[in-house]
One Martini backbone bead per residue (centre of mass of N, CA, C, O) as a GRO file, in nm:
protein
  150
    1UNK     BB    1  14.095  17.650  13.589
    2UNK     BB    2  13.905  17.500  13.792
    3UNK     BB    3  13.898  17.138  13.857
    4UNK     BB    4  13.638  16.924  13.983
    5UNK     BB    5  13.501  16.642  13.859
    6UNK     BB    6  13.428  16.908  13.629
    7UNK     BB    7  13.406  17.147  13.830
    8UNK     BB    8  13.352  17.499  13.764
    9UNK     BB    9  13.440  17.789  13.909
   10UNK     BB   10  13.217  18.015  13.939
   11UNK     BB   11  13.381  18.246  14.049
   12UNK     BB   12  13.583  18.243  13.744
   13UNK     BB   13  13.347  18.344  13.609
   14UNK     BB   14  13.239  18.598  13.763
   15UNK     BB   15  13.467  18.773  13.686
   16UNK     BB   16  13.357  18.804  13.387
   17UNK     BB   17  13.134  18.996  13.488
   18UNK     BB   18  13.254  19.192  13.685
   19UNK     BB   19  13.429  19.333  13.423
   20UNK     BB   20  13.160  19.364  13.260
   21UNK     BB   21  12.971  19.684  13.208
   22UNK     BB   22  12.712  19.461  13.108
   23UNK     BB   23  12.694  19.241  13.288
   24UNK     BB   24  12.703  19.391  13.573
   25UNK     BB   25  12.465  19.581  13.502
   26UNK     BB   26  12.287  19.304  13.528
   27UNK     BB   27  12.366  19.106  13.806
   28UNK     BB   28  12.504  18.875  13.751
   29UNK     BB   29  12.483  18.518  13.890
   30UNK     BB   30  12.707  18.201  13.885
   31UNK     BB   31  12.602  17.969  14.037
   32UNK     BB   32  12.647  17.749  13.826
   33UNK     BB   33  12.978  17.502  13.717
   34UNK     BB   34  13.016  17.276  13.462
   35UNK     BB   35  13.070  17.047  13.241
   36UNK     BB   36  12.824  17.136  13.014
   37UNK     BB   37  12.677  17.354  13.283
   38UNK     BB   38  12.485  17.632  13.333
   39UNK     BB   39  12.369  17.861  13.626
   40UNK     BB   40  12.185  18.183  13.600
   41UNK     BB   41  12.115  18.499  13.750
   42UNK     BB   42  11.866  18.766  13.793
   43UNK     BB   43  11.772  19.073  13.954
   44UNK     BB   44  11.507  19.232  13.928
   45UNK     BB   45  11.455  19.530  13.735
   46UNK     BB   46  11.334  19.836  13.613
   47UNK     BB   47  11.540  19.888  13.406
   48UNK     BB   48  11.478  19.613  13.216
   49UNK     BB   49  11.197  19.755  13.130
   50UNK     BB   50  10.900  19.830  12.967
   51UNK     BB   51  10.744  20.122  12.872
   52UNK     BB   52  10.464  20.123  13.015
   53UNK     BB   53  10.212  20.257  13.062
   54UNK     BB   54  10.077  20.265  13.391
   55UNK     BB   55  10.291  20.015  13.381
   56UNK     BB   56  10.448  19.745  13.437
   57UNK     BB   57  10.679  19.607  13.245
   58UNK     BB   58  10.821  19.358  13.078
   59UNK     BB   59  11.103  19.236  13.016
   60UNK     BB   60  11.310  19.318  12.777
   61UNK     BB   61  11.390  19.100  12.509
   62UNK     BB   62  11.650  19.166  12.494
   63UNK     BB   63  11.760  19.060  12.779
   64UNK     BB   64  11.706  18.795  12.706
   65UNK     BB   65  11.879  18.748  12.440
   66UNK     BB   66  12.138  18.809  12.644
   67UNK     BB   67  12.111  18.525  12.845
   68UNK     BB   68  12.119  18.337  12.632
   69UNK     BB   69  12.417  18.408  12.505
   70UNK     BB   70  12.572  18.422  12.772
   71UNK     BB   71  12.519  18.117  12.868
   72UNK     BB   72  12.621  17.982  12.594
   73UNK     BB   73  12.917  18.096  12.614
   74UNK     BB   74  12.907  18.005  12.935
   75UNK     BB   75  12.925  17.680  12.878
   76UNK     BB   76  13.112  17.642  12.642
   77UNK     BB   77  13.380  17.742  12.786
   78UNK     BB   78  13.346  17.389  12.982
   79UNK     BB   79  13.524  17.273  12.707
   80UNK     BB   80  13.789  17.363  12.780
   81UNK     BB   81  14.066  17.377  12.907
   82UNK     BB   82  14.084  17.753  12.962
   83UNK     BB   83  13.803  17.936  12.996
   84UNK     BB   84  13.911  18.202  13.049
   85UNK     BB   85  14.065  18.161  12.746
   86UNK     BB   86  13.834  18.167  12.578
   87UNK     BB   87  13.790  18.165  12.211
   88UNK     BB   88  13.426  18.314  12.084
   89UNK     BB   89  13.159  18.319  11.888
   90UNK     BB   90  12.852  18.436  11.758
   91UNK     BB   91  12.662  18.291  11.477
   92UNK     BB   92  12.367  18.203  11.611
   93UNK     BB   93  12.038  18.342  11.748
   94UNK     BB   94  11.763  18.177  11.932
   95UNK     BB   95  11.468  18.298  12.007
   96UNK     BB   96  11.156  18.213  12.226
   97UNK     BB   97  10.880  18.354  12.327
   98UNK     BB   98  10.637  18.229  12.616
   99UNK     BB   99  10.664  18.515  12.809
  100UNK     BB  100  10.666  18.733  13.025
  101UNK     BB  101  10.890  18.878  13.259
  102UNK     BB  102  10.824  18.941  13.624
  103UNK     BB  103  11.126  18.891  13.740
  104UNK     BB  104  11.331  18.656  13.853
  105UNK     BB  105  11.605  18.510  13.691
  106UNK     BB  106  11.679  18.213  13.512
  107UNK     BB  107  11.968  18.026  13.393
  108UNK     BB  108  11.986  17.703  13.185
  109UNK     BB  109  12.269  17.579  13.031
  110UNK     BB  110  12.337  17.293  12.748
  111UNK     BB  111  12.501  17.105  12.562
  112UNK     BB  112  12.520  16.996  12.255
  113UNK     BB  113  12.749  17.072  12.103
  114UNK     BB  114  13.167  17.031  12.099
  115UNK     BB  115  13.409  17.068  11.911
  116UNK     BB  116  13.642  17.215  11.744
  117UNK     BB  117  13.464  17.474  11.591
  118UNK     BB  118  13.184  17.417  11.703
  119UNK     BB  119  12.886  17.505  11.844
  120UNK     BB  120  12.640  17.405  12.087
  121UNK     BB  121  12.315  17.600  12.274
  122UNK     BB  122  12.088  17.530  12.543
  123UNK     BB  123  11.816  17.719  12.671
  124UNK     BB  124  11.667  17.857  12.996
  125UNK     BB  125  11.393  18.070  13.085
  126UNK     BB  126  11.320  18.188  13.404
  127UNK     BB  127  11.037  18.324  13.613
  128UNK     BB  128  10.866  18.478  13.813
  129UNK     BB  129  10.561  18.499  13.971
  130UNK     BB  130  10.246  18.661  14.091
  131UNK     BB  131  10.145  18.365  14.145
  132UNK     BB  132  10.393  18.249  14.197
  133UNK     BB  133  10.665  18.082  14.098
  134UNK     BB  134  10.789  17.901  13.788
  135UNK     BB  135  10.867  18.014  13.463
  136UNK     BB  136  10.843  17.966  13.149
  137UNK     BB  137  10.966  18.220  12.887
  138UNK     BB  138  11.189  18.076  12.754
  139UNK     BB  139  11.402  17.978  12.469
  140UNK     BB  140  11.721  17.846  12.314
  141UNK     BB  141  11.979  17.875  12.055
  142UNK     BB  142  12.310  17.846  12.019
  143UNK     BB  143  12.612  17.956  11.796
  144UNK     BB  144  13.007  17.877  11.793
  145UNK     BB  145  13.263  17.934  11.750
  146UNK     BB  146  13.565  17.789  11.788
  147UNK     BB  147  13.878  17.867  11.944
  148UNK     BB  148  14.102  17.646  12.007
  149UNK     BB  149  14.388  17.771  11.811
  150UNK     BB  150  14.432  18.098  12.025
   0.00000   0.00000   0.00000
């Protein structure tokens, strides 16, 4: 994987989004990549509403806490020596929702603790919303077997 500065190509890490039948169907894209940092976009659908009668219903909360896992799984992967061939799985995840998401979504994921064998990631999940701007709707954090030596 190119790392230039610390800095790993959102480009490689976007192929694992998009050969990935369900992150491709989420439509993530890998703004930013660096050593123990990433941040993914989602744009608002339809198709990931819950389905509230008579009205738009905000993101369903699966879809939440699948954007924490995988934020925190792809931040942890920049702890690698080779990103792309890390293998490591979740342990532990937590999310906490402090509101609905109700548009474009942004997840921004930082290393707490990368060691040899265990991992955490704590993630912000931010959405638009109908009165203007950006607010925080969930936090989590993910904890990860990290198999270094795979």
């Amino acid at each position: 994987m190119s790392k230039t500065n610390g800095t790993v190509d959102p480009a490689e890490l976007q192929r694992i989004v998009d050969s990935h039948d369900f992150l491709s169907w989420l439509g993530l894209a890998v703004e930013t990549a660096e050593r123990g940092s990433v941040e993914l976009t989602m744009a608002d659908d339809d198709r990931f509403r819950n389905p509230f009668p008579g009205d738009q219903g905000p993101i369903h909360g699966g879809i939440t806490a699948t954007l924490v896992d995988t934020a925190s799984g792809f931040v942890l992967r920049t702890t690698f020596d080779d990103p792309l061939e890390a293998t490591l799985t979740t342990t532990d995840l937590d999310v906490s929702y402090l509101e609905p998401a109700t548009g474009n979504v942004r997840i921004e994921a930082e290393v707490v603790r990368a060691g040899g064998t265990m991992g955490v990631a704590d993630v912000t999940v931010s959405s638009a919303h109908d009165e203007g701007g950006e607010r925080t709707i969930a936090v989590g954090r993910a904890t990860y077997r990290l198999f270094r030596d795979a």
